[in-house]
């Protein structure tokens, strides 16, 4: 199971989990597209990872909520490399508030990045995969695709929604050799999570230590954070798996937080 020579678009991959997935794919010889909001950040990550090789990367500016920007970014990849084998729809944000205080604009912004982003990038990539008769789509879900936490109404709603989209694409894509799966990580220490620790401590009136040990890691089997490398390994398996046997699924990688 290798990604050597495969063209893989990863959204939100200038940092965090997406960047680690890009690094894992490049280590296996893939051609990776670092698609992120800011072109300079995307290009800097692409240059850093290309230097490690043996695969290579290019940076593309893409706001996943902007249909024209998504379509232009995907077309740029086709112009450059002529094909798209893997899409990792990973870009995401977190906003926490109690429901009764949740600003409607924040609700819409979060849902748009996670759900419109997944829809628009899939819609743009699928025709190229269908034409080739193969492809793999991976959505970045979360334990919050299957479990709820206070303060995260928008995030939990969005991450649950991805499970539905995933199953539809698995069914529609099957006859074209296209698979779709969701990765559901537990807490991973990225900028997205670092930001939440003081925010949740303030909103819940508890210490930052309690946010980490009781809220974030309280449900794990060993009180450990999941790492970006753990998630990247699962992303590699979903991308490189050779047949339709593995499609429409969601896999929790979380140190045992939420067991199915
Ligand atoms: P991060 O903040 O480190 O990275 C997110 C990336 O997405 C950034 O590079 C950002 O620029 C980009 N981005 C944001 N909005 C965008 C947009 N509109 N268009 C394109 N790019 C955009 O966060 P992360 O922790 O690496 O999160 C990546 C994904 O993993 C998210 O979908 C998140 O919900 C999910 N996730 C994270 C954790 C965790 O604990 N960190 C756990 C489960 C799931």
PDB file of C-alpha atoms and ligand atoms in Angstrom:
ATOM      1  CA  UNK A   1       0.000   0.000   0.000  1.00  0.00           C
ATOM      2  CA  UNK A   2       1.965   2.977  -1.284  1.00  0.00           C
ATOM      3  CA  UNK A   3       1.155   6.542  -2.258  1.00  0.00           C
ATOM      4  CA  UNK A   4       4.214   6.880  -4.495  1.00  0.00           C
ATOM      5  CA  UNK A   5       3.352   9.259  -7.352  1.00  0.00           C
ATOM      6  CA  UNK A   6      -0.232   9.815  -6.120  1.00  0.00           C
ATOM      7  CA  UNK A   7      -1.545  13.383  -6.192  1.00  0.00           C
ATOM      8  CA  UNK A   8      -3.064  14.236  -2.820  1.00  0.00           C
ATOM      9  CA  UNK A   9      -4.863  17.489  -1.953  1.00  0.00           C
ATOM     10  CA  UNK A  10      -4.929  18.203   1.781  1.00  0.00           C
ATOM     11  CA  UNK A  11      -6.923  21.227   2.950  1.00  0.00           C
ATOM     12  CA  UNK A  12      -5.801  23.150   6.028  1.00  0.00           C
ATOM     13  CA  UNK A  13      -2.379  21.565   5.755  1.00  0.00           C
ATOM     14  CA  UNK A  14      -0.152  24.576   6.415  1.00  0.00           C
ATOM     15  CA  UNK A  15      -0.250  23.554  10.102  1.00  0.00           C
ATOM     16  CA  UNK A  16      -1.356  20.968  12.639  1.00  0.00           C
ATOM     17  CA  UNK A  17      -2.840  17.618  11.655  1.00  0.00           C
ATOM     18  CA  UNK A  18      -3.006  18.430   7.941  1.00  0.00           C
ATOM     19  CA  UNK A  19       0.697  19.236   7.834  1.00  0.00           C
ATOM     20  CA  UNK A  20       1.551  15.946   9.555  1.00  0.00           C
ATOM     21  CA  UNK A  21      -0.547  14.052   7.005  1.00  0.00           C
ATOM     22  CA  UNK A  22       1.285  15.871   4.209  1.00  0.00           C
ATOM     23  CA  UNK A  23       4.622  14.895   5.745  1.00  0.00           C
ATOM     24  CA  UNK A  24       3.552  11.238   6.025  1.00  0.00           C
ATOM     25  CA  UNK A  25       2.350  11.156   2.411  1.00  0.00           C
ATOM     26  CA  UNK A  26       5.547  12.823   1.143  1.00  0.00           C
ATOM     27  CA  UNK A  27       7.651  10.333   3.089  1.00  0.00           C
ATOM     28  CA  UNK A  28       5.884   7.689   0.995  1.00  0.00           C
ATOM     29  CA  UNK A  29       6.644   9.484  -2.289  1.00  0.00           C
ATOM     30  CA  UNK A  30       3.343  11.304  -2.858  1.00  0.00           C
ATOM     31  CA  UNK A  31       2.785  14.594  -4.686  1.00  0.00           C
ATOM     32  CA  UNK A  32       1.008  16.727  -2.116  1.00  0.00           C
ATOM     33  CA  UNK A  33      -1.000  19.919  -2.462  1.00  0.00           C
ATOM     34  CA  UNK A  34      -0.843  22.109   0.643  1.00  0.00           C
ATOM     35  CA  UNK A  35      -4.177  23.941   0.311  1.00  0.00           C
ATOM     36  CA  UNK A  36      -4.680  26.621   2.932  1.00  0.00           C
ATOM     37  CA  UNK A  37      -6.047  30.103   3.491  1.00  0.00           C
ATOM     38  CA  UNK A  38      -2.784  31.975   3.048  1.00  0.00           C
ATOM     39  CA  UNK A  39      -0.587  31.335   0.028  1.00  0.00           C
ATOM     40  CA  UNK A  40       2.651  32.294   1.823  1.00  0.00           C
ATOM     41  CA  UNK A  41       1.982  29.807   4.647  1.00  0.00           C
ATOM     42  CA  UNK A  42       1.003  27.064   2.171  1.00  0.00           C
ATOM     43  CA  UNK A  43       4.122  27.635   0.097  1.00  0.00           C
ATOM     44  CA  UNK A  44       6.382  27.737   3.159  1.00  0.00           C
ATOM     45  CA  UNK A  45       5.035  24.368   4.353  1.00  0.00           C
ATOM     46  CA  UNK A  46       5.321  22.935   0.838  1.00  0.00           C
ATOM     47  CA  UNK A  47       8.980  24.005   0.606  1.00  0.00           C
ATOM     48  CA  UNK A  48       9.784  22.646   4.081  1.00  0.00           C
ATOM     49  CA  UNK A  49       8.247  19.239   3.316  1.00  0.00           C
ATOM     50  CA  UNK A  50       9.627  18.986  -0.228  1.00  0.00           C
ATOM     51  CA  UNK A  51      13.113  19.397   1.249  1.00  0.00           C
ATOM     52  CA  UNK A  52      12.516  16.230   3.291  1.00  0.00           C
ATOM     53  CA  UNK A  53      11.309  14.215   0.271  1.00  0.00           C
ATOM     54  CA  UNK A  54      11.214  11.779  -1.396  1.00  0.00           C
ATOM     55  CA  UNK A  55       7.832  13.093  -2.521  1.00  0.00           C
ATOM     56  CA  UNK A  56       7.132  16.755  -3.240  1.00  0.00           C
ATOM     57  CA  UNK A  57       4.591  19.462  -2.445  1.00  0.00           C
ATOM     58  CA  UNK A  58       3.150  22.648  -3.878  1.00  0.00           C
ATOM     59  CA  UNK A  59       1.255  25.357  -2.004  1.00  0.00           C
ATOM     60  CA  UNK A  60      -2.167  26.509  -3.204  1.00  0.00           C
ATOM     61  CA  UNK A  61      -4.286  29.317  -1.777  1.00  0.00           C
ATOM     62  CA  UNK A  62      -7.752  27.997  -0.987  1.00  0.00           C
ATOM     63  CA  UNK A  63     -10.532  29.200   1.259  1.00  0.00           C
ATOM     64  CA  UNK A  64     -12.652  26.051   1.382  1.00  0.00           C
ATOM     65  CA  UNK A  65     -15.860  28.048   1.873  1.00  0.00           C
ATOM     66  CA  UNK A  66     -15.388  29.924  -1.398  1.00  0.00           C
ATOM     67  CA  UNK A  67     -16.648  27.868  -4.364  1.00  0.00           C
ATOM     68  CA  UNK A  68     -14.669  29.858  -6.943  1.00  0.00           C
ATOM     69  CA  UNK A  69     -11.463  29.567  -4.899  1.00  0.00           C
ATOM     70  CA  UNK A  70     -11.943  25.803  -4.443  1.00  0.00           C
ATOM     71  CA  UNK A  71     -12.593  25.272  -8.142  1.00  0.00           C
ATOM     72  CA  UNK A  72      -9.620  27.448  -9.130  1.00  0.00           C
ATOM     73  CA  UNK A  73      -7.332  25.596  -6.688  1.00  0.00           C
ATOM     74  CA  UNK A  74      -8.403  22.178  -7.957  1.00  0.00           C
ATOM     75  CA  UNK A  75      -7.972  23.322 -11.573  1.00  0.00           C
ATOM     76  CA  UNK A  76      -4.462  24.583 -10.719  1.00  0.00           C
ATOM     77  CA  UNK A  77      -3.616  21.093  -9.445  1.00  0.00           C
ATOM     78  CA  UNK A  78      -4.957  19.497 -12.632  1.00  0.00           C
ATOM     79  CA  UNK A  79      -2.934  21.968 -14.722  1.00  0.00           C
ATOM     80  CA  UNK A  80       0.191  21.157 -12.708  1.00  0.00           C
ATOM     81  CA  UNK A  81      -0.029  17.403 -12.134  1.00  0.00           C
ATOM     82  CA  UNK A  82      -2.924  16.278 -14.371  1.00  0.00           C
ATOM     83  CA  UNK A  83      -4.764  14.137 -11.824  1.00  0.00           C
ATOM     84  CA  UNK A  84      -6.185  13.954  -8.295  1.00  0.00           C
ATOM     85  CA  UNK A  85      -5.987  10.648  -6.454  1.00  0.00           C
ATOM     86  CA  UNK A  86      -6.668  11.624  -2.848  1.00  0.00           C
ATOM     87  CA  UNK A  87      -8.583  14.447  -1.146  1.00  0.00           C
ATOM     88  CA  UNK A  88      -8.161  14.969   2.589  1.00  0.00           C
ATOM     89  CA  UNK A  89     -10.817  17.473   3.648  1.00  0.00           C
ATOM     90  CA  UNK A  90      -9.172  18.588   6.876  1.00  0.00           C
ATOM     91  CA  UNK A  91      -9.526  22.373   7.231  1.00  0.00           C
ATOM     92  CA  UNK A  92     -11.400  23.247  10.389  1.00  0.00           C
ATOM     93  CA  UNK A  93     -11.804  25.619  13.293  1.00  0.00           C
ATOM     94  CA  UNK A  94     -13.232  25.458  16.781  1.00  0.00           C
ATOM     95  CA  UNK A  95     -15.512  27.992  18.477  1.00  0.00           C
ATOM     96  CA  UNK A  96     -16.885  27.309  21.965  1.00  0.00           C
ATOM     97  CA  UNK A  97     -19.878  28.980  23.641  1.00  0.00           C
ATOM     98  CA  UNK A  98     -22.896  27.877  25.615  1.00  0.00           C
ATOM     99  CA  UNK A  99     -25.723  27.365  23.148  1.00  0.00           C
ATOM    100  CA  UNK A 100     -27.838  30.233  24.452  1.00  0.00           C
ATOM    101  CA  UNK A 101     -24.872  32.579  24.001  1.00  0.00           C
ATOM    102  CA  UNK A 102     -23.611  31.177  20.675  1.00  0.00           C
ATOM    103  CA  UNK A 103     -23.436  34.034  18.138  1.00  0.00           C
ATOM    104  CA  UNK A 104     -25.351  33.015  15.016  1.00  0.00           C
ATOM    105  CA  UNK A 105     -22.517  34.316  12.817  1.00  0.00           C
ATOM    106  CA  UNK A 106     -20.044  32.032  14.605  1.00  0.00           C
ATOM    107  CA  UNK A 107     -22.421  29.070  14.190  1.00  0.00           C
ATOM    108  CA  UNK A 108     -22.664  29.731  10.449  1.00  0.00           C
ATOM    109  CA  UNK A 109     -18.917  30.308  10.070  1.00  0.00           C
ATOM    110  CA  UNK A 110     -18.008  27.026  11.760  1.00  0.00           C
ATOM    111  CA  UNK A 111     -20.577  24.978   9.855  1.00  0.00           C
ATOM    112  CA  UNK A 112     -19.468  26.546   6.600  1.00  0.00           C
ATOM    113  CA  UNK A 113     -15.775  25.733   7.027  1.00  0.00           C
ATOM    114  CA  UNK A 114     -16.423  22.121   8.058  1.00  0.00           C
ATOM    115  CA  UNK A 115     -19.459  21.205   5.947  1.00  0.00           C
ATOM    116  CA  UNK A 116     -19.470  23.577   2.957  1.00  0.00           C
ATOM    117  CA  UNK A 117     -15.704  22.997   2.763  1.00  0.00           C
ATOM    118  CA  UNK A 118     -16.143  19.218   2.661  1.00  0.00           C
ATOM    119  CA  UNK A 119     -18.937  19.507   0.084  1.00  0.00           C
ATOM    120  CA  UNK A 120     -17.201  21.993  -2.216  1.00  0.00           C
ATOM    121  CA  UNK A 121     -13.822  20.251  -2.251  1.00  0.00           C
ATOM    122  CA  UNK A 122     -15.450  16.844  -2.822  1.00  0.00           C
ATOM    123  CA  UNK A 123     -17.638  18.267  -5.585  1.00  0.00           C
ATOM    124  CA  UNK A 124     -14.588  19.740  -7.331  1.00  0.00           C
ATOM    125  CA  UNK A 125     -12.389  16.631  -7.007  1.00  0.00           C
ATOM    126  CA  UNK A 126     -14.873  13.825  -7.684  1.00  0.00           C
ATOM    127  CA  UNK A 127     -15.221  14.364 -11.470  1.00  0.00           C
ATOM    128  CA  UNK A 128     -11.438  13.944 -11.862  1.00  0.00           C
ATOM    129  CA  UNK A 129     -11.476  10.789  -9.724  1.00  0.00           C
ATOM    130  CA  UNK A 130     -14.491   9.397 -11.615  1.00  0.00           C
ATOM    131  CA  UNK A 131     -12.714  10.006 -14.915  1.00  0.00           C
ATOM    132  CA  UNK A 132      -9.702   8.058 -13.658  1.00  0.00           C
ATOM    133  CA  UNK A 133     -11.886   5.294 -12.185  1.00  0.00           C
ATOM    134  CA  UNK A 134     -10.278   5.534  -8.757  1.00  0.00           C
ATOM    135  CA  UNK A 135      -9.794   7.824  -5.793  1.00  0.00           C
ATOM    136  CA  UNK A 136      -9.964   8.202  -2.045  1.00  0.00           C
ATOM    137  CA  UNK A 137     -11.709  10.915  -0.057  1.00  0.00           C
ATOM    138  CA  UNK A 138     -10.953  11.336   3.624  1.00  0.00           C
ATOM    139  CA  UNK A 139     -12.888  13.650   5.924  1.00  0.00           C
ATOM    140  CA  UNK A 140     -11.388  14.879   9.177  1.00  0.00           C
ATOM    141  CA  UNK A 141     -14.097  14.106  11.692  1.00  0.00           C
ATOM    142  CA  UNK A 142     -13.520  13.867  15.422  1.00  0.00           C
ATOM    143  CA  UNK A 143     -14.597  11.892  18.452  1.00  0.00           C
ATOM    144  CA  UNK A 144     -17.170  14.691  18.308  1.00  0.00           C
ATOM    145  CA  UNK A 145     -18.577  12.963  15.195  1.00  0.00           C
ATOM    146  CA  UNK A 146     -19.900  10.365  17.630  1.00  0.00           C
ATOM    147  CA  UNK A 147     -19.958  11.997  21.068  1.00  0.00           C
ATOM    148  CA  UNK A 148     -21.019  15.396  22.402  1.00  0.00           C
ATOM    149  CA  UNK A 149     -19.410  17.869  24.780  1.00  0.00           C
ATOM    150  CA  UNK A 150     -20.835  21.020  26.342  1.00  0.00           C
ATOM    151  CA  UNK A 151     -20.034  24.346  24.622  1.00  0.00           C
ATOM    152  CA  UNK A 152     -19.435  22.667  21.237  1.00  0.00           C
ATOM    153  CA  UNK A 153     -22.873  22.675  19.616  1.00  0.00           C
ATOM    154  CA  UNK A 154     -21.649  23.896  16.235  1.00  0.00           C
ATOM    155  CA  UNK A 155     -18.563  21.649  16.139  1.00  0.00           C
ATOM    156  CA  UNK A 156     -20.451  18.514  17.238  1.00  0.00           C
ATOM    157  CA  UNK A 157     -23.189  19.241  14.682  1.00  0.00           C
ATOM    158  CA  UNK A 158     -20.662  19.741  11.884  1.00  0.00           C
ATOM    159  CA  UNK A 159     -18.584  16.680  12.759  1.00  0.00           C
ATOM    160  CA  UNK A 160     -21.690  14.468  12.963  1.00  0.00           C
ATOM    161  CA  UNK A 161     -22.773  15.853   9.575  1.00  0.00           C
ATOM    162  CA  UNK A 162     -19.569  14.669   7.921  1.00  0.00           C
ATOM    163  CA  UNK A 163     -20.514  11.061   8.709  1.00  0.00           C
ATOM    164  CA  UNK A 164     -23.614  11.422   6.545  1.00  0.00           C
ATOM    165  CA  UNK A 165     -21.801  13.045   3.644  1.00  0.00           C
ATOM    166  CA  UNK A 166     -19.159  10.317   3.851  1.00  0.00           C
ATOM    167  CA  UNK A 167     -21.728   7.537   3.492  1.00  0.00           C
ATOM    168  CA  UNK A 168     -23.411   9.175   0.501  1.00  0.00           C
ATOM    169  CA  UNK A 169     -20.082   9.631  -1.308  1.00  0.00           C
ATOM    170  CA  UNK A 170     -19.168   6.006  -0.528  1.00  0.00           C
ATOM    171  CA  UNK A 171     -22.401   4.897  -2.224  1.00  0.00           C
ATOM    172  CA  UNK A 172     -22.224   7.286  -5.183  1.00  0.00           C
ATOM    173  CA  UNK A 173     -18.488   6.773  -5.691  1.00  0.00           C
ATOM    174  CA  UNK A 174     -18.444   2.979  -5.559  1.00  0.00           C
ATOM    175  CA  UNK A 175     -19.186   2.384  -9.234  1.00  0.00           C
ATOM    176  CA  UNK A 176     -16.332   4.763 -10.111  1.00  0.00           C
ATOM    177  CA  UNK A 177     -13.810   3.088  -7.801  1.00  0.00           C
ATOM    178  CA  UNK A 178     -13.906   6.028  -5.373  1.00  0.00           C
ATOM    179  CA  UNK A 179     -13.833   5.375  -1.624  1.00  0.00           C
ATOM    180  CA  UNK A 180     -14.730   7.725   1.240  1.00  0.00           C
ATOM    181  CA  UNK A 181     -13.872   7.439   4.933  1.00  0.00           C
ATOM    182  CA  UNK A 182     -13.731   9.572   8.086  1.00  0.00           C
ATOM    183  CA  UNK A 183     -10.975   9.815  10.690  1.00  0.00           C
ATOM    184  CA  UNK A 184     -12.215  10.637  14.184  1.00  0.00           C
ATOM    185  CA  UNK A 185      -9.316  11.808  16.383  1.00  0.00           C
ATOM    186  CA  UNK A 186      -9.426  12.491  20.092  1.00  0.00           C
ATOM    187  CA  UNK A 187      -7.683  15.607  21.416  1.00  0.00           C
ATOM    188  CA  UNK A 188      -4.473  16.396  19.544  1.00  0.00           C
ATOM    189  CA  UNK A 189      -2.236  19.226  20.789  1.00  0.00           C
ATOM    190  CA  UNK A 190      -2.369  21.586  17.824  1.00  0.00           C
ATOM    191  CA  UNK A 191      -3.000  25.369  17.764  1.00  0.00           C
ATOM    192  CA  UNK A 192      -6.729  24.562  17.543  1.00  0.00           C
ATOM    193  CA  UNK A 193      -6.628  22.775  20.911  1.00  0.00           C
ATOM    194  CA  UNK A 194      -4.055  25.036  22.632  1.00  0.00           C
ATOM    195  CA  UNK A 195      -6.508  27.888  22.071  1.00  0.00           C
ATOM    196  CA  UNK A 196      -9.388  26.000  23.691  1.00  0.00           C
ATOM    197  CA  UNK A 197      -7.652  25.293  27.013  1.00  0.00           C
ATOM    198  CA  UNK A 198      -7.785  28.843  28.459  1.00  0.00           C
ATOM    199  CA  UNK A 199     -11.147  29.521  26.762  1.00  0.00           C
ATOM    200  CA  UNK A 200     -12.804  26.499  28.356  1.00  0.00           C
ATOM    201  CA  UNK A 201     -11.189  27.181  31.749  1.00  0.00           C
ATOM    202  CA  UNK A 202     -12.704  30.665  31.697  1.00  0.00           C
ATOM    203  CA  UNK A 203     -16.158  29.590  30.485  1.00  0.00           C
ATOM    204  CA  UNK A 204     -16.420  26.646  32.890  1.00  0.00           C
ATOM    205  CA  UNK A 205     -14.734  28.414  35.836  1.00  0.00           C
ATOM    206  CA  UNK A 206     -12.116  25.664  36.335  1.00  0.00           C
ATOM    207  CA  UNK A 207      -8.303  25.512  36.093  1.00  0.00           C
ATOM    208  CA  UNK A 208      -6.503  24.894  32.803  1.00  0.00           C
ATOM    209  CA  UNK A 209      -5.068  21.719  34.363  1.00  0.00           C
ATOM    210  CA  UNK A 210      -8.595  20.432  34.997  1.00  0.00           C
ATOM    211  CA  UNK A 211      -9.595  21.243  31.405  1.00  0.00           C
ATOM    212  CA  UNK A 212      -6.739  19.026  30.166  1.00  0.00           C
ATOM    213  CA  UNK A 213      -6.960  16.176  32.687  1.00  0.00           C
ATOM    214  CA  UNK A 214     -10.696  15.988  33.308  1.00  0.00           C
ATOM    215  CA  UNK A 215     -12.355  17.310  30.151  1.00  0.00           C
ATOM    216  CA  UNK A 216      -9.933  16.615  27.309  1.00  0.00           C
ATOM    217  CA  UNK A 217      -8.279  13.414  28.539  1.00  0.00           C
ATOM    218  CA  UNK A 218     -10.772  12.249  31.188  1.00  0.00           C
ATOM    219  CA  UNK A 219     -12.301   9.632  28.897  1.00  0.00           C
ATOM    220  CA  UNK A 220      -9.049   8.160  27.561  1.00  0.00           C
ATOM    221  CA  UNK A 221      -7.633   4.852  28.781  1.00  0.00           C
ATOM    222  CA  UNK A 222      -4.243   6.369  29.637  1.00  0.00           C
ATOM    223  CA  UNK A 223      -4.623  10.178  29.944  1.00  0.00           C
ATOM    224  CA  UNK A 224      -2.605  10.767  26.800  1.00  0.00           C
ATOM    225  CA  UNK A 225      -3.126  13.137  23.899  1.00  0.00           C
ATOM    226  CA  UNK A 226      -3.445  11.592  20.447  1.00  0.00           C
ATOM    227  CA  UNK A 227      -0.558  12.828  18.269  1.00  0.00           C
ATOM    228  CA  UNK A 228      -0.538  14.299  14.778  1.00  0.00           C
ATOM    229  CA  UNK A 229       1.571  11.300  13.727  1.00  0.00           C
ATOM    230  CA  UNK A 230      -1.130   8.896  14.996  1.00  0.00           C
ATOM    231  CA  UNK A 231      -3.731  10.645  12.845  1.00  0.00           C
ATOM    232  CA  UNK A 232      -1.388  10.792   9.847  1.00  0.00           C
ATOM    233  CA  UNK A 233      -0.862   7.028  10.013  1.00  0.00           C
ATOM    234  CA  UNK A 234      -4.614   6.407   9.787  1.00  0.00           C
ATOM    235  CA  UNK A 235      -4.845   8.955   6.960  1.00  0.00           C
ATOM    236  CA  UNK A 236      -2.168   7.006   5.108  1.00  0.00           C
ATOM    237  CA  UNK A 237      -4.039   3.734   5.533  1.00  0.00           C
ATOM    238  CA  UNK A 238      -7.314   5.204   4.243  1.00  0.00           C
ATOM    239  CA  UNK A 239      -5.553   6.853   1.293  1.00  0.00           C
ATOM    240  CA  UNK A 240      -3.491   3.862   0.223  1.00  0.00           C
ATOM    241  CA  UNK A 241      -6.010   1.066   0.851  1.00  0.00           C
ATOM    242  CA  UNK A 242      -6.342  -0.693  -2.484  1.00  0.00           C
ATOM    243  CA  UNK A 243     -10.007  -1.717  -2.765  1.00  0.00           C
ATOM    244  CA  UNK A 244     -13.601  -0.684  -2.125  1.00  0.00           C
ATOM    245  CA  UNK A 245     -13.650  -3.062   0.857  1.00  0.00           C
ATOM    246  CA  UNK A 246     -12.815  -0.089   3.066  1.00  0.00           C
ATOM    247  CA  UNK A 247     -15.401   2.602   2.323  1.00  0.00           C
ATOM    248  CA  UNK A 248     -18.149   4.495   4.124  1.00  0.00           C
ATOM    249  CA  UNK A 249     -16.374   3.934   7.436  1.00  0.00           C
ATOM    250  CA  UNK A 250     -15.241   6.119  10.322  1.00  0.00           C
ATOM    251  CA  UNK A 251     -12.337   5.221  12.585  1.00  0.00           C
ATOM    252  CA  UNK A 252     -11.778   6.636  16.072  1.00  0.00           C
ATOM    253  CA  UNK A 253      -8.129   7.258  17.012  1.00  0.00           C
ATOM    254  CA  UNK A 254      -8.312   8.647  20.531  1.00  0.00           C
ATOM    255  CA  UNK A 255      -6.534   6.566  23.219  1.00  0.00           C
ATOM    256  CA  UNK A 256      -9.830   4.806  23.878  1.00  0.00           C
ATOM    257  CA  UNK A 257     -11.991   7.912  24.402  1.00  0.00           C
ATOM    258  CA  UNK A 258     -15.345   6.742  23.008  1.00  0.00           C
ATOM    259  CA  UNK A 259     -15.391   3.028  22.195  1.00  0.00           C
ATOM    260  CA  UNK A 260     -17.798   1.595  19.654  1.00  0.00           C
TER     261      UNK A 260
HETATM  262  P1  LIG B   1      -5.026  23.830  13.112  1.00  0.00           P
HETATM  263  O1  LIG B   1      -5.677  25.087  13.588  1.00  0.00           O
HETATM  264  O2  LIG B   1      -3.644  23.500  13.555  1.00  0.00           O
HETATM  265  O3  LIG B   1      -5.064  23.749  11.530  1.00  0.00           O
HETATM  266  C1  LIG B   1      -6.191  24.078  10.789  1.00  0.00           C
HETATM  267  C2  LIG B   1      -5.762  24.573   9.439  1.00  0.00           C
HETATM  268  O4  LIG B   1      -6.955  24.861   8.688  1.00  0.00           O
HETATM  269  C3  LIG B   1      -4.947  25.884   9.501  1.00  0.00           C
HETATM  270  O5  LIG B   1      -3.786  25.746   8.715  1.00  0.00           O
HETATM  271  C4  LIG B   1      -5.922  26.935   8.948  1.00  0.00           C
HETATM  272  O6  LIG B   1      -5.272  27.986   8.253  1.00  0.00           O
HETATM  273  C5  LIG B   1      -6.758  26.071   8.008  1.00  0.00           C
HETATM  274  N1  LIG B   1      -8.058  26.678   7.709  1.00  0.00           N
HETATM  275  C6  LIG B   1      -8.946  27.238   8.564  1.00  0.00           C
HETATM  276  N2  LIG B   1      -9.994  27.725   7.891  1.00  0.00           N
HETATM  277  C7  LIG B   1      -9.783  27.447   6.579  1.00  0.00           C
HETATM  278  C8  LIG B   1     -10.524  27.691   5.377  1.00  0.00           C
HETATM  279  N3  LIG B   1     -11.684  28.346   5.414  1.00  0.00           N
HETATM  280  N4  LIG B   1      -9.994  27.265   4.215  1.00  0.00           N
HETATM  281  C9  LIG B   1      -8.801  26.609   4.174  1.00  0.00           C
HETATM  282  N5  LIG B   1      -8.068  26.351   5.265  1.00  0.00           N
HETATM  283  C10 LIG B   1      -8.553  26.768   6.456  1.00  0.00           C
HETATM  284  O7  LIG B   1      -6.074  22.682  13.542  1.00  0.00           O
HETATM  285  P2  LIG B   1      -5.919  21.096  13.624  1.00  0.00           P
HETATM  286  O8  LIG B   1      -6.045  20.720  15.054  1.00  0.00           O
HETATM  287  O9  LIG B   1      -4.777  20.605  12.842  1.00  0.00           O
HETATM  288  O10 LIG B   1      -7.304  20.683  12.933  1.00  0.00           O
HETATM  289  C11 LIG B   1      -7.386  20.099  11.654  1.00  0.00           C
HETATM  290  C12 LIG B   1      -8.682  19.302  11.581  1.00  0.00           C
HETATM  291  O11 LIG B   1      -8.665  18.262  12.566  1.00  0.00           O
HETATM  292  C13 LIG B   1      -9.940  20.126  11.839  1.00  0.00           C
HETATM  293  O12 LIG B   1     -10.973  19.711  10.966  1.00  0.00           O
HETATM  294  C14 LIG B   1     -10.293  19.753  13.261  1.00  0.00           C
HETATM  295  O13 LIG B   1     -11.666  19.907  13.542  1.00  0.00           O
HETATM  296  C15 LIG B   1      -9.870  18.296  13.289  1.00  0.00           C
HETATM  297  N6  LIG B   1      -9.642  17.731  14.629  1.00  0.00           N
HETATM  298  C16 LIG B   1      -8.731  18.280  15.453  1.00  0.00           C
HETATM  299  C17 LIG B   1      -8.551  17.713  16.702  1.00  0.00           C
HETATM  300  C18 LIG B   1      -7.568  18.261  17.696  1.00  0.00           C
HETATM  301  O14 LIG B   1      -7.628  17.864  18.850  1.00  0.00           O
HETATM  302  N7  LIG B   1      -6.666  19.138  17.291  1.00  0.00           N
HETATM  303  C19 LIG B   1      -9.299  16.599  17.093  1.00  0.00           C
HETATM  304  C20 LIG B   1     -10.228  16.071  16.215  1.00  0.00           C
HETATM  305  C21 LIG B   1     -10.385  16.643  14.965  1.00  0.00           C
END
